Short mmCIF file of C-alpha atoms and ligand atoms in Angstrom, two decimals:
data_model
loop_
_atom_site.label_atom_id
_atom_site.label_comp_id
_atom_site.label_asym_id
_atom_site.label_seq_id
_atom_site.Cartn_x
_atom_site.Cartn_y
_atom_site.Cartn_z
CA UNK Z 3 131.61 77.80 144.05
CA UNK Z 4 131.12 78.71 140.52
CA UNK Z 5 133.18 81.10 138.80
CA UNK Z 6 135.71 83.90 140.05
CA UNK Z 7 134.65 86.81 142.27
CA UNK Z 8 136.86 89.80 142.17
CA UNK Z 9 136.37 93.11 144.22
CA UNK Z 10 138.25 95.89 144.83
CA UNK Z 11 139.18 97.80 148.16
CA UNK Z 12 141.61 100.35 149.62
CA UNK Z 13 144.04 99.73 152.12
CA UNK Z 14 145.19 103.38 153.19
CA UNK Z 15 144.63 104.46 149.69
CA UNK Z 16 146.29 101.52 148.37
CA UNK Z 17 144.27 99.56 145.66
CA UNK Z 18 144.09 95.80 146.35
CA UNK Z 19 142.07 93.06 144.76
CA UNK Z 20 140.11 90.48 146.71
CA UNK Z 21 139.70 87.29 144.48
CA UNK Z 22 138.04 83.93 145.07
CA UNK Z 23 137.49 80.98 143.21
CA UNK Z 24 136.54 77.18 143.72
CA UNK Z 25 140.27 76.53 144.54
CA UNK Z 26 141.37 79.77 146.89
CA UNK Z 27 141.28 82.90 147.95
CA UNK Z 28 143.91 85.30 147.14
CA UNK Z 29 144.53 89.30 147.76
CA UNK Z 30 146.37 91.14 145.28
CA UNK Z 31 147.95 94.69 145.22
CA UNK Z 32 148.30 96.83 142.53
CA UNK Z 33 150.74 98.97 144.41
CA UNK Z 34 154.02 96.62 143.96
CA UNK Z 35 152.09 94.15 141.76
CA UNK Z 36 152.37 92.01 144.50
CA UNK Z 37 150.34 89.03 145.77
CA UNK Z 38 149.53 89.52 149.58
CA UNK Z 39 147.87 86.38 150.39
CA UNK Z 40 146.90 83.02 148.68
CA UNK Z 41 145.05 80.61 151.03
CA UNK Z 42 143.39 77.34 149.09
CA UNK Z 43 140.01 76.44 150.42
CA UNK Z 44 140.51 74.40 153.98
CA UNK Z 45 144.40 75.16 154.08
CA UNK Z 46 146.22 77.80 156.27
CA UNK Z 47 147.61 80.86 154.71
CA UNK Z 48 150.43 80.14 152.69
CA UNK Z 49 152.08 83.16 152.64
CA UNK Z 50 153.17 85.35 155.33
CA UNK Z 51 152.08 89.37 155.57
CA UNK Z 52 153.23 91.14 158.20
CA UNK Z 53 150.25 92.56 160.53
CA UNK Z 54 152.53 95.64 160.72
CA UNK Z 55 153.04 95.99 156.69
CA UNK Z 56 153.01 99.75 155.87
CA UNK Z 57 150.33 100.72 152.74
CA UNK Z 58 152.07 103.71 151.21
CA UNK Z 59 153.00 105.35 148.61
CA UNK Z 60 156.87 104.76 147.90
CA UNK Z 61 157.08 102.16 150.58
CA UNK Z 62 157.65 98.17 150.29
CA UNK Z 63 154.72 95.99 151.40
CA UNK Z 64 156.43 93.62 153.97
CA UNK Z 65 155.05 90.17 153.06
CA UNK Z 66 153.44 88.13 150.17
CA UNK Z 67 155.25 88.24 147.11
CA UNK Z 68 157.46 91.48 146.38
CA UNK Z 69 158.61 91.85 143.07
CA UNK Z 70 162.50 92.82 143.49
CA UNK Z 71 163.40 94.58 140.26
CA UNK Z 72 165.56 95.32 137.79
CA UNK Z 73 167.92 94.67 140.61
CA UNK Z 74 168.04 92.70 143.81
CA UNK Z 75 169.41 93.94 147.00
CA UNK Z 76 171.64 96.86 147.39
CA UNK Z 77 172.97 98.43 144.23
CA UNK Z 78 176.75 100.08 144.26
CA UNK Z 79 175.11 102.87 141.75
CA UNK Z 80 172.36 103.59 144.61
CA UNK Z 81 168.83 103.71 144.19
CA UNK Z 82 166.39 101.74 146.46
CA UNK Z 83 166.85 98.78 147.96
CA UNK Z 84 165.53 95.66 145.56
CA UNK Z 85 164.57 98.11 142.77
CA UNK Z 86 161.55 100.15 142.22
CA UNK Z 87 159.07 97.59 140.80
CA UNK Z 88 157.91 96.78 144.60
CA UNK Z 89 157.16 100.41 145.19
CA UNK Z 90 155.59 101.04 141.57
CA UNK Z 91 151.90 101.54 140.90
CA UNK Z 92 151.04 98.73 138.48
CA UNK Z 93 147.96 98.35 136.02
CA UNK Z 94 145.22 95.61 136.01
CA UNK Z 95 145.67 94.82 132.09
CA UNK Z 96 143.75 91.85 131.99
CA UNK Z 97 141.57 89.70 134.28
CA UNK Z 98 139.50 86.13 133.63
CA UNK Z 99 139.23 82.61 134.24
CA UNK Z 100 141.11 79.90 132.68
CA UNK Z 101 139.13 76.39 131.50
CA UNK Z 102 139.94 74.51 134.39
CA UNK Z 103 138.40 77.54 136.53
CA UNK Z 104 141.79 78.91 137.92
CA UNK Z 105 141.65 82.96 137.77
CA UNK Z 106 144.00 84.57 135.86
CA UNK Z 107 145.28 88.24 136.22
CA UNK Z 108 147.87 90.24 134.15
CA UNK Z 109 149.34 93.31 135.70
CA UNK Z 110 151.66 95.63 133.88
CA UNK Z 111 154.11 98.46 134.05
CA UNK Z 112 154.16 99.25 130.59
CA UNK Z 113 157.32 101.71 130.21
CA UNK Z 114 159.49 101.27 132.74
CA UNK Z 115 162.15 104.14 133.78
CA UNK Z 116 163.68 105.38 136.84
CA UNK Z 117 165.84 108.37 137.75
CA UNK Z 118 168.57 105.62 139.28
CA UNK Z 119 168.46 103.61 136.09
CA UNK Z 120 169.21 104.01 132.60
CA UNK Z 121 167.38 101.20 131.32
CA UNK Z 122 163.77 101.18 129.69
CA UNK Z 123 161.76 98.22 130.07
CA UNK Z 124 158.13 96.74 129.81
CA UNK Z 125 157.21 94.30 132.80
CA UNK Z 126 154.07 92.26 132.95
CA UNK Z 127 153.38 90.01 136.18
CA UNK Z 128 150.81 86.88 135.16
CA UNK Z 129 149.27 85.69 138.36
CA UNK Z 130 147.28 82.15 138.24
CA UNK Z 131 145.20 81.52 141.13
CA UNK Z 132 144.28 77.91 141.50
CA UNK Z 133 144.95 75.08 143.50
CA UNK Z 134 148.54 76.10 143.14
CA UNK Z 135 149.82 79.78 142.96
CA UNK Z 136 151.78 80.64 139.85
CA UNK Z 137 153.45 84.19 139.23
CA UNK Z 138 155.49 84.85 136.40
CA UNK Z 139 157.41 88.00 135.80
CA UNK Z 140 158.42 88.96 132.06
CA UNK Z 141 160.19 91.87 130.92
CA UNK Z 142 161.17 93.36 127.56
CA UNK Z 143 164.22 95.67 127.16
CA UNK Z 144 162.24 98.33 125.26
CA UNK Z 145 165.45 100.60 125.44
CA UNK Z 146 168.25 100.83 122.88
CA UNK Z 147 170.98 99.02 124.94
CA UNK Z 148 171.64 95.82 126.72
CA UNK Z 149 170.66 96.08 130.21
CA UNK Z 150 171.79 94.03 133.25
CA UNK Z 151 168.75 92.51 135.37
CA UNK Z 152 168.88 91.06 138.97
CA UNK Z 153 165.36 90.25 140.46
CA UNK Z 154 163.59 88.16 142.78
CA UNK Z 155 160.11 87.16 143.49
CA UNK Z 156 160.77 87.80 147.29
CA UNK Z 157 158.12 85.20 148.87
CA UNK Z 158 157.38 85.18 152.13
CA UNK Z 159 156.21 81.71 153.67
CA UNK Z 160 153.65 81.38 156.57
CA UNK Z 161 155.22 78.71 158.85
CA UNK Z 162 154.27 77.42 162.15
CA UNK Z 163 158.00 77.83 163.48
CA UNK Z 164 160.91 78.99 161.79
CA UNK Z 165 163.23 77.00 163.85
CA UNK Z 166 161.24 74.06 163.64
CA UNK Z 167 161.04 73.70 159.59
CA UNK Z 168 163.49 72.71 157.02
CA UNK Z 169 163.98 73.65 153.38
CA UNK Z 170 164.70 70.69 151.08
CA UNK Z 171 166.09 70.77 147.61
CA UNK Z 172 169.28 72.94 148.21
CA UNK Z 173 171.91 70.11 149.50
CA UNK Z 174 175.12 70.25 147.77
CA UNK Z 175 174.43 73.86 146.39
CA UNK Z 176 177.16 76.53 146.97
CA UNK Z 177 175.81 79.66 148.74
CA UNK Z 178 177.21 83.11 149.89
CA UNK Z 179 176.38 83.81 153.40
CA UNK Z 180 175.20 87.42 152.75
CA UNK Z 181 174.81 87.62 156.95
CA UNK Z 182 178.57 87.03 157.14
CA UNK Z 183 180.47 89.30 154.61
CA UNK Z 184 179.29 86.82 151.52
CA UNK Z 185 181.50 83.67 152.74
CA UNK Z 186 181.32 81.07 150.40
CA UNK Z 187 179.96 77.42 151.65
CA UNK Z 188 178.36 74.17 150.26
CA UNK Z 189 174.80 73.58 151.65
CA UNK Z 190 175.07 70.28 153.75
CA UNK Z 191 171.75 68.39 153.86
CA UNK Z 192 168.41 70.46 154.24
CA UNK Z 193 168.59 73.99 155.36
CA UNK Z 194 167.50 74.85 159.00
CA UNK Z 195 166.96 78.46 160.19
CA UNK Z 196 168.33 79.73 163.51
CA UNK Z 197 168.90 83.05 164.28
CA UNK Z 198 169.71 85.55 161.23
CA UNK Z 199 169.70 83.48 157.96
CA UNK Z 200 170.52 85.39 154.60
CA UNK Z 201 171.70 83.09 152.18
CA UNK Z 202 171.97 83.30 148.34
CA UNK Z 203 172.15 79.99 146.68
CA UNK Z 204 174.12 80.11 143.23
CA UNK Z 205 173.63 78.33 139.94
CA UNK Z 206 170.13 76.45 140.93
CA UNK Z 207 166.77 76.13 139.73
CA UNK Z 208 165.79 72.94 141.75
CA UNK Z 209 162.24 72.97 143.51
CA UNK Z 210 162.42 73.65 146.91
CA UNK Z 211 160.24 72.24 149.70
CA UNK Z 212 159.50 73.71 152.86
CA UNK Z 213 158.76 70.81 155.47
CA UNK Z 214 156.75 72.31 158.35
CA UNK Z 215 155.95 69.63 160.98
CA UNK Z 216 153.76 71.89 162.87
CA UNK Z 217 151.11 72.87 160.26
CA UNK Z 218 151.69 69.41 159.08
CA UNK Z 219 152.38 70.17 155.45
CA UNK Z 220 154.78 70.73 152.80
CA UNK Z 221 154.68 73.53 150.61
CA UNK Z 222 156.66 72.98 147.16
CA UNK Z 223 158.20 76.01 145.37
CA UNK Z 224 158.81 75.20 141.75
CA UNK Z 225 160.73 77.68 139.63
CA UNK Z 226 161.99 78.55 135.90
CA UNK Z 227 163.84 81.32 134.53
CA UNK Z 228 165.80 81.91 137.73
CA UNK Z 229 169.45 80.92 138.77
CA UNK Z 230 169.32 81.36 142.12
CA UNK Z 231 167.51 80.87 145.58
CA UNK Z 232 167.45 83.18 148.61
CA UNK Z 233 166.88 81.75 151.84
CA UNK Z 234 165.82 84.56 154.54
CA UNK Z 235 164.64 85.38 157.94
CA UNK Z 236 165.61 88.27 159.81
CA UNK Z 237 165.98 86.31 163.08
CA UNK Z 238 164.94 88.07 166.70
CA UNK Z 239 167.49 90.98 166.93
CA UNK Z 240 167.04 92.07 163.17
CA UNK Z 241 163.33 92.05 163.43
CA UNK Z 242 163.33 94.32 166.57
CA UNK Z 243 164.96 96.58 164.60
CA UNK Z 244 162.22 96.58 161.77
CA UNK Z 245 159.35 98.68 162.15
CA UNK Z 246 156.86 96.80 159.91
CA UNK Z 247 157.52 93.50 161.57
CA UNK Z 248 156.38 92.63 165.02
CA UNK Z 249 159.22 91.46 167.18
CA UNK Z 250 158.18 87.90 167.38
CA UNK Z 251 156.80 88.13 163.59
CA UNK Z 252 159.88 86.44 162.35
CA UNK Z 253 158.80 83.26 163.86
CA UNK Z 254 156.18 82.49 161.47
CA UNK Z 255 158.13 83.66 158.31
CA UNK Z 256 160.35 82.03 155.78
CA UNK Z 257 161.45 83.84 152.59
CA UNK Z 258 162.33 80.99 149.67
CA UNK Z 259 163.11 83.20 146.86
CA UNK Z 260 163.06 82.92 143.04
CA UNK Z 261 165.96 85.04 142.27
CA UNK Z 262 168.24 86.11 139.65
CA UNK Z 263 171.52 87.05 141.74
CA UNK Z 264 173.09 90.45 140.77
CA UNK Z 265 176.69 88.36 139.97
CA UNK Z 266 174.62 86.23 137.50
CA UNK Z 267 172.20 89.11 136.02
CA UNK Z 268 170.50 88.79 133.03
CA UNK Z 269 171.90 90.52 129.90
CA UNK Z 270 168.67 91.73 128.22
CA UNK Z 271 169.39 92.63 124.66
CA UNK Z 272 167.22 95.55 123.07
CA UNK Z 273 163.60 94.14 122.18
CA UNK Z 274 164.74 90.82 124.19
CA UNK Z 275 162.40 89.16 126.68
CA UNK Z 276 162.85 87.22 129.77
CA UNK Z 277 160.35 85.56 132.27
CA UNK Z 278 161.20 83.96 135.76
CA UNK Z 279 158.32 82.57 137.26
CA UNK Z 280 157.57 80.59 140.57
CA UNK Z 281 154.71 77.97 141.42
CA UNK Z 282 153.69 77.28 144.83
CA UNK Z 283 151.84 74.13 145.87
CA UNK Z 284 150.77 72.83 149.08
CA UNK Z 285 150.71 69.01 149.79
CA UNK Z 286 149.45 67.17 153.12
O1 G6P G 16 164.21 94.86 153.89
P1 G6P G 16 163.93 94.71 152.49
O2 G6P G 16 164.72 95.64 151.66
O3 G6P G 16 162.77 94.10 151.98
O4 G6P G 16 164.89 93.43 152.43
C1 G6P G 16 164.86 92.25 152.85
C2 G6P G 16 165.71 91.11 152.79
O5 G6P G 16 165.51 90.89 151.09
C3 G6P G 16 166.41 89.70 150.93
O6 G6P G 16 166.04 88.43 151.47
C4 G6P G 16 168.04 89.81 151.10
O7 G6P G 16 168.72 88.81 150.91
C5 G6P G 16 167.99 90.36 152.41
O8 G6P G 16 169.60 90.77 152.61
C6 G6P G 16 167.20 91.43 152.75
O9 G6P G 16 167.42 92.11 154.24
#
Protein backbone atom coordinates (compact mmCIF):
# COMPACT_ATOMS: atom_id res chain seq x y z
CA UNK A 1 0.00 0.00 0.00
CA UNK A 2 1.25 3.46 -0.93
CA UNK A 3 0.97 6.54 1.26
CA UNK A 4 -1.16 7.21 4.27
CA UNK A 5 -4.93 7.14 4.61
CA UNK A 6 -6.41 9.20 7.42
CA UNK A 7 -10.14 9.32 8.01
CA UNK A 8 -12.09 10.92 10.79
CA UNK A 9 -15.16 9.51 12.53
CA UNK A 10 -17.07 10.10 15.74
CA UNK A 11 -17.45 7.73 18.65
CA UNK A 12 -20.25 9.20 20.73
CA UNK A 13 -19.31 12.77 19.66
CA UNK A 14 -15.60 12.15 20.26
CA UNK A 15 -13.54 12.70 17.08
CA UNK A 16 -11.11 9.91 16.31
CA UNK A 17 -8.71 9.45 13.40
CA UNK A 18 -8.22 6.11 11.68
CA UNK A 19 -4.77 5.88 10.15
CA UNK A 20 -3.52 3.26 7.77
CA UNK A 21 -0.16 3.17 6.03
CA UNK A 22 2.24 0.58 4.64
CA UNK A 23 3.27 -0.49 8.15
CA UNK A 24 0.30 -0.42 10.45
CA UNK A 25 -3.15 0.74 11.43
CA UNK A 26 -3.73 3.10 14.29
CA UNK A 27 -6.53 5.01 15.94
CA UNK A 28 -5.96 8.37 17.61
CA UNK A 29 -8.49 10.33 19.65
CA UNK A 30 -8.47 14.14 19.70
CA UNK A 31 -10.16 13.93 23.08
CA UNK A 32 -7.20 13.32 25.36
CA UNK A 33 -4.68 13.56 22.49
CA UNK A 34 -4.48 9.83 22.91
CA UNK A 35 -3.44 6.89 20.77
CA UNK A 36 -6.20 4.29 21.14
CA UNK A 37 -4.87 1.54 18.92
CA UNK A 38 -1.68 0.48 17.14
CA UNK A 39 -1.51 -2.66 15.06
CA UNK A 40 1.35 -3.39 12.67
CA UNK A 41 0.09 -5.34 9.65
CA UNK A 42 0.04 -9.08 10.32
CA UNK A 43 0.38 -8.52 14.08
CA UNK A 44 -2.09 -8.70 17.00
CA UNK A 45 -3.09 -5.36 18.51
CA UNK A 46 -0.24 -3.95 20.57
CA UNK A 47 -2.33 -1.72 22.82
CA UNK A 48 -5.27 -2.70 25.00
CA UNK A 49 -8.43 -0.64 24.76
CA UNK A 50 -11.28 -1.44 27.10
CA UNK A 51 -14.43 -2.63 25.32
CA UNK A 52 -16.28 -0.72 28.07
CA UNK A 53 -14.29 2.51 27.66
CA UNK A 54 -16.40 5.65 28.07
CA UNK A 55 -16.16 8.28 25.32
CA UNK A 56 -17.50 11.56 26.63
CA UNK A 57 -16.61 15.09 27.62
CA UNK A 58 -14.74 15.22 30.91
CA UNK A 59 -14.09 11.44 30.89
CA UNK A 60 -10.77 9.65 30.48
CA UNK A 61 -10.75 6.89 27.86
CA UNK A 62 -9.63 3.60 29.41
CA UNK A 63 -6.90 2.15 27.23
CA UNK A 64 -4.37 3.03 24.55
CA UNK A 65 -1.95 5.70 25.74
CA UNK A 66 -3.65 8.31 27.94
CA UNK A 67 -1.54 11.41 28.53
CA UNK A 68 -1.32 12.02 32.27
CA UNK A 69 -0.24 15.64 32.71
CA UNK A 70 0.66 18.05 34.42
CA UNK A 71 0.55 15.72 37.36
CA UNK A 72 0.57 11.99 37.74
CA UNK A 73 -1.68 10.17 40.19
CA UNK A 74 -3.71 11.87 42.94
CA UNK A 75 -2.65 15.34 43.91
CA UNK A 76 -2.61 16.69 47.47
CA UNK A 77 -3.88 20.10 46.27
CA UNK A 78 -6.86 18.46 44.53
CA UNK A 79 -7.86 18.36 40.86
CA UNK A 80 -8.58 15.34 38.68
CA UNK A 81 -6.57 12.15 39.07
CA UNK A 82 -3.65 12.17 36.54
CA UNK A 83 -4.24 15.82 35.57
CA UNK A 84 -6.45 17.23 32.85
CA UNK A 85 -4.65 16.63 29.52
CA UNK A 86 -6.34 13.25 29.13
CA UNK A 87 -9.80 14.84 29.32
CA UNK A 88 -9.01 17.92 27.19
CA UNK A 89 -9.84 18.34 23.52
CA UNK A 90 -6.61 18.50 21.48
CA UNK A 91 -6.17 20.00 18.01
CA UNK A 92 -4.69 18.25 15.02
CA UNK A 93 -1.96 20.76 14.15
CA UNK A 94 -0.04 18.87 11.45
CA UNK A 95 -0.28 15.62 9.56
CA UNK A 96 2.09 14.19 7.00
CA UNK A 97 4.17 11.30 5.74
CA UNK A 98 7.86 10.98 6.58
CA UNK A 99 10.47 9.99 4.00
CA UNK A 100 10.39 6.38 5.12
CA UNK A 101 6.59 6.21 4.73
CA UNK A 102 5.70 6.58 8.42
CA UNK A 103 2.73 8.77 9.30
CA UNK A 104 3.39 11.76 11.54
CA UNK A 105 0.67 13.56 13.47
CA UNK A 106 1.18 16.56 15.69
CA UNK A 107 -1.56 17.28 18.21
CA UNK A 108 -1.56 20.36 20.39
CA UNK A 109 -3.00 22.04 23.44
CA UNK A 110 -1.69 25.55 22.81
CA UNK A 111 -2.43 27.38 26.06
CA UNK A 112 -3.02 24.97 28.81
CA UNK A 113 -4.45 26.24 32.06
CA UNK A 114 -6.88 24.76 34.57
CA UNK A 115 -8.74 25.96 37.65
CA UNK A 116 -6.87 23.41 39.78
CA UNK A 117 -3.42 24.40 38.45
CA UNK A 118 -1.54 27.68 38.72
CA UNK A 119 0.75 27.00 35.74
CA UNK A 120 0.46 27.84 32.07
CA UNK A 121 2.05 25.73 29.36
CA UNK A 122 1.81 24.70 25.76
CA UNK A 123 1.72 21.03 25.02
CA UNK A 124 2.26 18.98 21.88
CA UNK A 125 2.11 15.29 21.17
CA UNK A 126 3.97 13.96 18.18
CA UNK A 127 2.80 10.53 17.07
CA UNK A 128 4.80 8.58 14.50
CA UNK A 129 3.13 5.47 13.16
CA UNK A 130 5.43 3.08 11.35
CA UNK A 131 6.71 -0.38 12.07
CA UNK A 132 7.20 1.10 15.53
CA UNK A 133 4.98 3.56 17.35
CA UNK A 134 6.68 6.63 18.73
CA UNK A 135 4.87 9.09 20.99
CA UNK A 136 6.59 12.24 22.25
CA UNK A 137 5.06 14.76 24.61
CA UNK A 138 6.69 18.19 24.55
CA UNK A 139 5.77 20.95 26.97
CA UNK A 140 6.85 24.54 27.23
CA UNK A 141 6.32 26.71 30.28
CA UNK A 142 4.67 29.87 28.91
CA UNK A 143 3.91 31.29 32.35
CA UNK A 144 6.06 33.45 34.57
CA UNK A 145 6.96 31.04 37.31
CA UNK A 146 8.63 27.67 37.56
CA UNK A 147 6.16 24.76 37.43
CA UNK A 148 6.63 21.23 38.75
CA UNK A 149 5.50 18.66 36.18
CA UNK A 150 4.87 14.99 36.78
CA UNK A 151 3.36 12.94 33.95
CA UNK A 152 2.97 9.64 32.18
CA UNK A 153 2.41 8.12 28.79
CA UNK A 154 0.15 5.63 30.54
CA UNK A 155 0.46 2.79 28.06
CA UNK A 156 -1.97 -0.14 28.24
CA UNK A 157 -0.53 -3.19 26.43
CA UNK A 158 -2.58 -6.02 24.99
CA UNK A 159 -1.34 -9.31 26.45
CA UNK A 160 -2.47 -12.93 26.20
CA UNK A 161 -2.70 -13.45 29.97
CA UNK A 162 -1.38 -10.97 32.51
CA UNK A 163 -0.33 -13.78 34.86
CA UNK A 164 1.74 -15.51 32.17
CA UNK A 165 3.76 -12.52 31.00
CA UNK A 166 6.90 -11.03 32.51
CA UNK A 167 8.53 -7.63 32.18
CA UNK A 168 12.27 -7.48 31.70
CA UNK A 169 14.45 -4.45 32.33
CA UNK A 170 13.68 -3.44 35.90
CA UNK A 171 15.77 -5.94 37.90
CA UNK A 172 17.75 -4.22 40.65
CA UNK A 173 15.62 -1.04 40.49
CA UNK A 174 14.01 0.47 43.58
CA UNK A 175 10.26 0.76 43.55
CA UNK A 176 7.46 2.03 45.73
CA UNK A 177 4.56 -0.35 46.12
CA UNK A 178 1.56 1.92 45.52
CA UNK A 179 -0.77 -0.99 46.35
CA UNK A 180 0.85 -1.32 49.80
CA UNK A 181 1.36 2.11 51.39
CA UNK A 182 4.30 3.00 49.16
CA UNK A 183 6.58 0.46 50.83
CA UNK A 184 10.01 0.56 49.20
CA UNK A 185 11.49 -2.57 47.61
CA UNK A 186 14.21 -3.56 45.20
CA UNK A 187 13.04 -5.55 42.17
CA UNK A 188 14.40 -9.09 42.11
CA UNK A 189 14.57 -10.50 38.58
CA UNK A 190 11.83 -9.87 36.02
CA UNK A 191 8.47 -8.44 37.04
CA UNK A 192 5.53 -10.83 37.11
CA UNK A 193 1.96 -9.71 37.71
CA UNK A 194 -0.39 -11.61 40.01
CA UNK A 195 -3.33 -9.84 41.67
CA UNK A 196 -3.22 -6.07 42.03
CA UNK A 197 0.16 -4.68 40.99
CA UNK A 198 0.88 -0.95 41.20
CA UNK A 199 4.58 -0.20 41.32
CA UNK A 200 6.48 3.03 40.77
CA UNK A 201 10.06 2.26 39.69
CA UNK A 202 12.35 5.16 40.47
CA UNK A 203 15.27 6.67 38.61
CA UNK A 204 15.16 4.39 35.63
CA UNK A 205 15.07 5.17 31.96
CA UNK A 206 15.89 1.59 31.02
CA UNK A 207 14.22 -0.16 28.13
CA UNK A 208 11.53 -2.62 29.26
CA UNK A 209 10.42 -5.71 27.38
CA UNK A 210 7.14 -7.53 27.85
CA UNK A 211 7.64 -11.24 27.23
CA UNK A 212 4.34 -12.75 26.17
CA UNK A 213 4.54 -16.53 25.66
CA UNK A 214 0.82 -16.77 24.72
CA UNK A 215 1.10 -14.32 21.83
CA UNK A 216 4.66 -15.56 21.16
CA UNK A 217 6.02 -12.03 21.04
CA UNK A 218 8.05 -9.44 22.87
CA UNK A 219 7.01 -5.84 23.11
CA UNK A 220 10.01 -3.54 23.50
CA UNK A 221 9.41 -0.19 25.21
CA UNK A 222 12.19 2.36 24.85
CA UNK A 223 11.88 5.71 26.50
CA UNK A 224 13.56 9.05 26.94
CA UNK A 225 13.14 12.15 29.11
CA UNK A 226 11.44 10.13 31.83
CA UNK A 227 12.91 9.02 35.12
CA UNK A 228 10.38 6.44 36.17
CA UNK A 229 8.34 3.45 35.06
CA UNK A 230 4.97 2.42 36.45
CA UNK A 231 3.81 -1.16 36.19
CA UNK A 232 0.09 -1.51 36.86
CA UNK A 233 -2.69 -4.03 36.66
CA UNK A 234 -5.78 -3.71 38.86
CA UNK A 235 -6.23 -7.47 39.40
CA UNK A 236 -9.63 -9.20 39.59
CA UNK A 237 -11.08 -7.48 42.66
CA UNK A 238 -10.35 -3.89 41.68
CA UNK A 239 -11.33 -4.53 38.07
CA UNK A 240 -14.79 -5.54 39.25
CA UNK A 241 -15.18 -2.11 40.83
CA UNK A 242 -14.16 -0.29 37.66
CA UNK A 243 -17.19 0.54 35.52
CA UNK A 244 -15.09 0.93 32.35
CA UNK A 245 -13.24 -2.40 32.64
CA UNK A 246 -15.07 -5.71 32.04
CA UNK A 247 -14.73 -8.08 35.00
CA UNK A 248 -12.29 -10.30 33.13
CA UNK A 249 -10.75 -7.42 31.15
CA UNK A 250 -7.77 -7.05 33.46
CA UNK A 251 -6.42 -10.38 32.21
CA UNK A 252 -5.53 -9.04 28.78
CA UNK A 253 -3.97 -5.81 29.92
CA UNK A 254 -0.68 -4.70 31.42
CA UNK A 255 0.38 -1.10 31.89
CA UNK A 256 4.07 -0.28 31.56
CA UNK A 257 4.15 3.49 31.76
CA UNK A 258 6.80 5.97 30.75
CA UNK A 259 6.52 8.37 33.67
CA UNK A 260 7.88 11.28 35.64
CA UNK A 261 6.89 10.54 39.22
CA UNK A 262 5.65 13.37 41.45
CA UNK A 263 8.59 12.88 43.84
CA UNK A 264 11.00 13.40 40.91
CA UNK A 265 8.99 16.11 39.12
CA UNK A 266 10.58 18.18 36.34
CA UNK A 267 11.06 21.80 37.48
CA UNK A 268 10.23 23.67 34.30
CA UNK A 269 11.51 27.25 34.26
CA UNK A 270 9.66 29.98 32.31
CA UNK A 271 10.13 29.41 28.56
CA UNK A 272 11.87 26.10 29.17
CA UNK A 273 10.77 23.00 27.22
CA UNK A 274 10.88 19.32 28.12
CA UNK A 275 10.05 16.18 26.14
CA UNK A 276 9.26 12.66 27.22
CA UNK A 277 8.87 9.95 24.66
CA UNK A 278 8.21 6.29 24.26
CA UNK A 279 8.93 4.05 21.32
CA UNK A 280 7.14 0.73 21.10
CA UNK A 281 8.06 -2.16 18.84
CA UNK A 282 7.15 -5.82 18.53
CA UNK A 283 9.64 -8.66 18.14
CA UNK A 284 8.78 -12.21 17.15
O1 LIG B 1 -8.20 5.01 37.06
P1 LIG B 1 -7.13 5.96 36.60
O2 LIG B 1 -7.29 7.35 37.17
O3 LIG B 1 -7.04 5.98 35.11
O4 LIG B 1 -5.77 5.40 37.14
C1 LIG B 1 -5.35 4.11 36.81
C2 LIG B 1 -4.01 3.77 37.47
O5 LIG B 1 -3.02 4.62 36.93
C3 LIG B 1 -1.67 4.37 37.35
O6 LIG B 1 -1.19 3.19 36.82
C4 LIG B 1 -1.55 4.40 38.85
O7 LIG B 1 -0.27 3.94 39.26
C5 LIG B 1 -2.63 3.58 39.52
O8 LIG B 1 -2.59 3.81 40.92
C6 LIG B 1 -4.00 3.94 38.97
O9 LIG B 1 -4.98 3.14 39.59
